[in-house]
PDB file of C-alpha atoms in Angstrom:
ATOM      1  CA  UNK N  28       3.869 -36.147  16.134  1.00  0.00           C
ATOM      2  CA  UNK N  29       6.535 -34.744  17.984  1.00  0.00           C
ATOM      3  CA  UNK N  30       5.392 -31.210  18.758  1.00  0.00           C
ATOM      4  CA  UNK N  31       8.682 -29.491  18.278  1.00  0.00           C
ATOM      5  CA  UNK N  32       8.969 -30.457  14.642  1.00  0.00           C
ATOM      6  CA  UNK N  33       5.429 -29.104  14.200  1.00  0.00           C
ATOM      7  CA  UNK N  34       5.629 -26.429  11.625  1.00  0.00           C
ATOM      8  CA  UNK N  35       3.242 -23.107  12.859  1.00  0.00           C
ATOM      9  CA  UNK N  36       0.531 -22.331  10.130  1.00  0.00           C
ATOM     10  CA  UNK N  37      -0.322 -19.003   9.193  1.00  0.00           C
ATOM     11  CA  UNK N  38      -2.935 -17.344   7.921  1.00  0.00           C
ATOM     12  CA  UNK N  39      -2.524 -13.789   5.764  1.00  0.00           C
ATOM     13  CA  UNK N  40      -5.305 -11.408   6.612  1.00  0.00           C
ATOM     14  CA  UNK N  41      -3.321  -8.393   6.608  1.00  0.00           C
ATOM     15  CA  UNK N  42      -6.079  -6.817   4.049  1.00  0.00           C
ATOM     16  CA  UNK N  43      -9.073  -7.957   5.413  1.00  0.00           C
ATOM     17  CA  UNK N  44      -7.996  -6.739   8.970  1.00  0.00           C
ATOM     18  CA  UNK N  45      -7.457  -3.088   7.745  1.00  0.00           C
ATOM     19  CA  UNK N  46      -4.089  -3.254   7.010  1.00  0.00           C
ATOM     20  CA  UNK N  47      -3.307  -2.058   3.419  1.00  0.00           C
ATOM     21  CA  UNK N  48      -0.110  -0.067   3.585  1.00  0.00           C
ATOM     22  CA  UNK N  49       2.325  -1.629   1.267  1.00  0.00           C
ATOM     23  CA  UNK N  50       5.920  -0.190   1.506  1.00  0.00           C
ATOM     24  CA  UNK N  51       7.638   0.887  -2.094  1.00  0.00           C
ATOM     25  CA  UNK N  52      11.054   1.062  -2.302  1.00  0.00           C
ATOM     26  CA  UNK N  53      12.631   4.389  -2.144  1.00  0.00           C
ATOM     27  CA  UNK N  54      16.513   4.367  -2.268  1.00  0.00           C
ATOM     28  CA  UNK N  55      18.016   5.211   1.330  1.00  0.00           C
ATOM     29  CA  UNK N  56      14.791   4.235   3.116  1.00  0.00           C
ATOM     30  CA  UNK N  57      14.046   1.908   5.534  1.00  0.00           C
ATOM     31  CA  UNK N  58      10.786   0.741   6.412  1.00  0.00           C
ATOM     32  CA  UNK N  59       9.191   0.031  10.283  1.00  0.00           C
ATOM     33  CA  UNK N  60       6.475  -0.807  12.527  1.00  0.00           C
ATOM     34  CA  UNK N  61       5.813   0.427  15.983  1.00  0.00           C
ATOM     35  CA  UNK N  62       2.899  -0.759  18.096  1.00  0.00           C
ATOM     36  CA  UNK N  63       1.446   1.289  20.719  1.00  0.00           C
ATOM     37  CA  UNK N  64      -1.430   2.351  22.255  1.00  0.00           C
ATOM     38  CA  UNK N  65      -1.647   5.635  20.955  1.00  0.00           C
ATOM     39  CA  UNK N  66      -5.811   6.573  21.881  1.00  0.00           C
ATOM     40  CA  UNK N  67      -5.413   4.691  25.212  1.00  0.00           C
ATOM     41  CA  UNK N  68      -7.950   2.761  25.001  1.00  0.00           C
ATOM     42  CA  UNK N  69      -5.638  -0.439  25.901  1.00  0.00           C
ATOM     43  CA  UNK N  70      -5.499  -1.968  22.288  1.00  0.00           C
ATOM     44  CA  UNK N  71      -2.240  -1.792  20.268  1.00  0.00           C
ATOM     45  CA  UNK N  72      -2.309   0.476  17.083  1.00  0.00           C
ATOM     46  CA  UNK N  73       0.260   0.534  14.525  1.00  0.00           C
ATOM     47  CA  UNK N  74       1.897   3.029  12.968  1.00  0.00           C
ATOM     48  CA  UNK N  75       4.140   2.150   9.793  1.00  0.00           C
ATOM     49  CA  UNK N  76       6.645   3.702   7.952  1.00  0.00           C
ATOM     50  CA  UNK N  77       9.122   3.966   4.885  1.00  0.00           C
ATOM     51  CA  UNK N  78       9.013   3.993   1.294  1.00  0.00           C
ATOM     52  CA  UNK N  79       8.037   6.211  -1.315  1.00  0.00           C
ATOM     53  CA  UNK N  80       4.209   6.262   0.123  1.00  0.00           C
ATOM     54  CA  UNK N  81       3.178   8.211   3.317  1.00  0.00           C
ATOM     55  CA  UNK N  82       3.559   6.598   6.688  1.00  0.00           C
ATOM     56  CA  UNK N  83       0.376   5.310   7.968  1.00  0.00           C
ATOM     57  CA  UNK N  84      -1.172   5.078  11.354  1.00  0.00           C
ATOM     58  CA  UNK N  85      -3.879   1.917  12.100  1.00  0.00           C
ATOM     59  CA  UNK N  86      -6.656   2.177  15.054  1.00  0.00           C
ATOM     60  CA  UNK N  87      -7.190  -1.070  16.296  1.00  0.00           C
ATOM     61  CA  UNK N  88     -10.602  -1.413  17.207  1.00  0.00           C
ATOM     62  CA  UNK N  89      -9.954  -4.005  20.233  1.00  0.00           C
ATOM     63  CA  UNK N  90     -10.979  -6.808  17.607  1.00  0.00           C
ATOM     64  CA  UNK N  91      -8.146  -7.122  15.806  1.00  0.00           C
ATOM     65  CA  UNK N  92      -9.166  -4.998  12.846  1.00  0.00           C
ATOM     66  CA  UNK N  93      -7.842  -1.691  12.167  1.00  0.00           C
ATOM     67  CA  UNK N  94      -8.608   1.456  10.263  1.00  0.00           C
ATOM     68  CA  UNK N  95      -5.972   3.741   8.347  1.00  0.00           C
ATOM     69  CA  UNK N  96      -6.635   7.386  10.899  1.00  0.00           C
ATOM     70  CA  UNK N  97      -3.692   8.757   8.937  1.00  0.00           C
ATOM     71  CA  UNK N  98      -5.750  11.605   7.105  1.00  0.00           C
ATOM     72  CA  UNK N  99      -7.701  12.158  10.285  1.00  0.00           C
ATOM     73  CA  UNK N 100      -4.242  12.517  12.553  1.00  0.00           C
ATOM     74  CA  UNK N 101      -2.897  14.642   9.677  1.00  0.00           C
ATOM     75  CA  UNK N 102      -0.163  11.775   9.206  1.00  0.00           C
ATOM     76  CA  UNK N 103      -0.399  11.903   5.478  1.00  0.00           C
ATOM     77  CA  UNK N 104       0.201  15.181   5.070  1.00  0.00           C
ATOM     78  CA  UNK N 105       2.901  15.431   8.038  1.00  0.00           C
ATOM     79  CA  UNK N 106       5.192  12.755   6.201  1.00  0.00           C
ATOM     80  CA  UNK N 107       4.440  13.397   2.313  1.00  0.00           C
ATOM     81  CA  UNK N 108       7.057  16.606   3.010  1.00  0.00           C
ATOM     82  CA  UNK N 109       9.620  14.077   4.492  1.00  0.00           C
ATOM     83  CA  UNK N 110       9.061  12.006   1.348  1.00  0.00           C
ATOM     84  CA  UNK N 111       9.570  15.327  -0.912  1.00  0.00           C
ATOM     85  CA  UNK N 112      12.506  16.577   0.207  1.00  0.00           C
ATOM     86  CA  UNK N 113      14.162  13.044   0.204  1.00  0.00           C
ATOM     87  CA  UNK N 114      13.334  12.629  -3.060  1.00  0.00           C
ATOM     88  CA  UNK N 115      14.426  16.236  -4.797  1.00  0.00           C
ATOM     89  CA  UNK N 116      17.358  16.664  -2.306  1.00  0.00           C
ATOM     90  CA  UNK N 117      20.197  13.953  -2.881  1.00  0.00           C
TER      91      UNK N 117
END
């Protein structure tokens, strides 16, 4: 087979890596990614935002799992008053 018609296979494991944010439509919001390496500890983290929910920040754990440290780095509670005043203030 000629390799570039080869069609790249994917496997979804989103959810079983750690990653459960799921972005809900809010009306003048966009949603994002940004990886970085925000403990230094040379893996790339994530740190999502947009929607009606909270934006979320994911450790990686140099495996390529993460774990939602938003409640530990205050990140919920930092955006939910972004997502407040967006939502009463049109």
């Amino acid at each position: 087979m000629n390799s570039l018609l080869a069609q790249p296979q994917f496997t979804e494991r989103s959810v079983a890596a750690g990653l459960g944010f799921i972005y809900e439509e809010m009306l003048l919001m966009g949603g994002g990614a940004a990886a970085f390496d925000f403990d230094n500890d040379g893996d790339e983290d994530l740190y999502v935002v947009g929607g009606a929910k909270h934006d979320a920040l994911f450790e990686n754990d140099g495996t390529g799992n993460f774990t939602d440290v938003s409640d530990e780095y205050g990140i919920s509670e930092l955006t939910k008053y972004k997502l407040t005043y967006q939502c009463n203030h049109r």
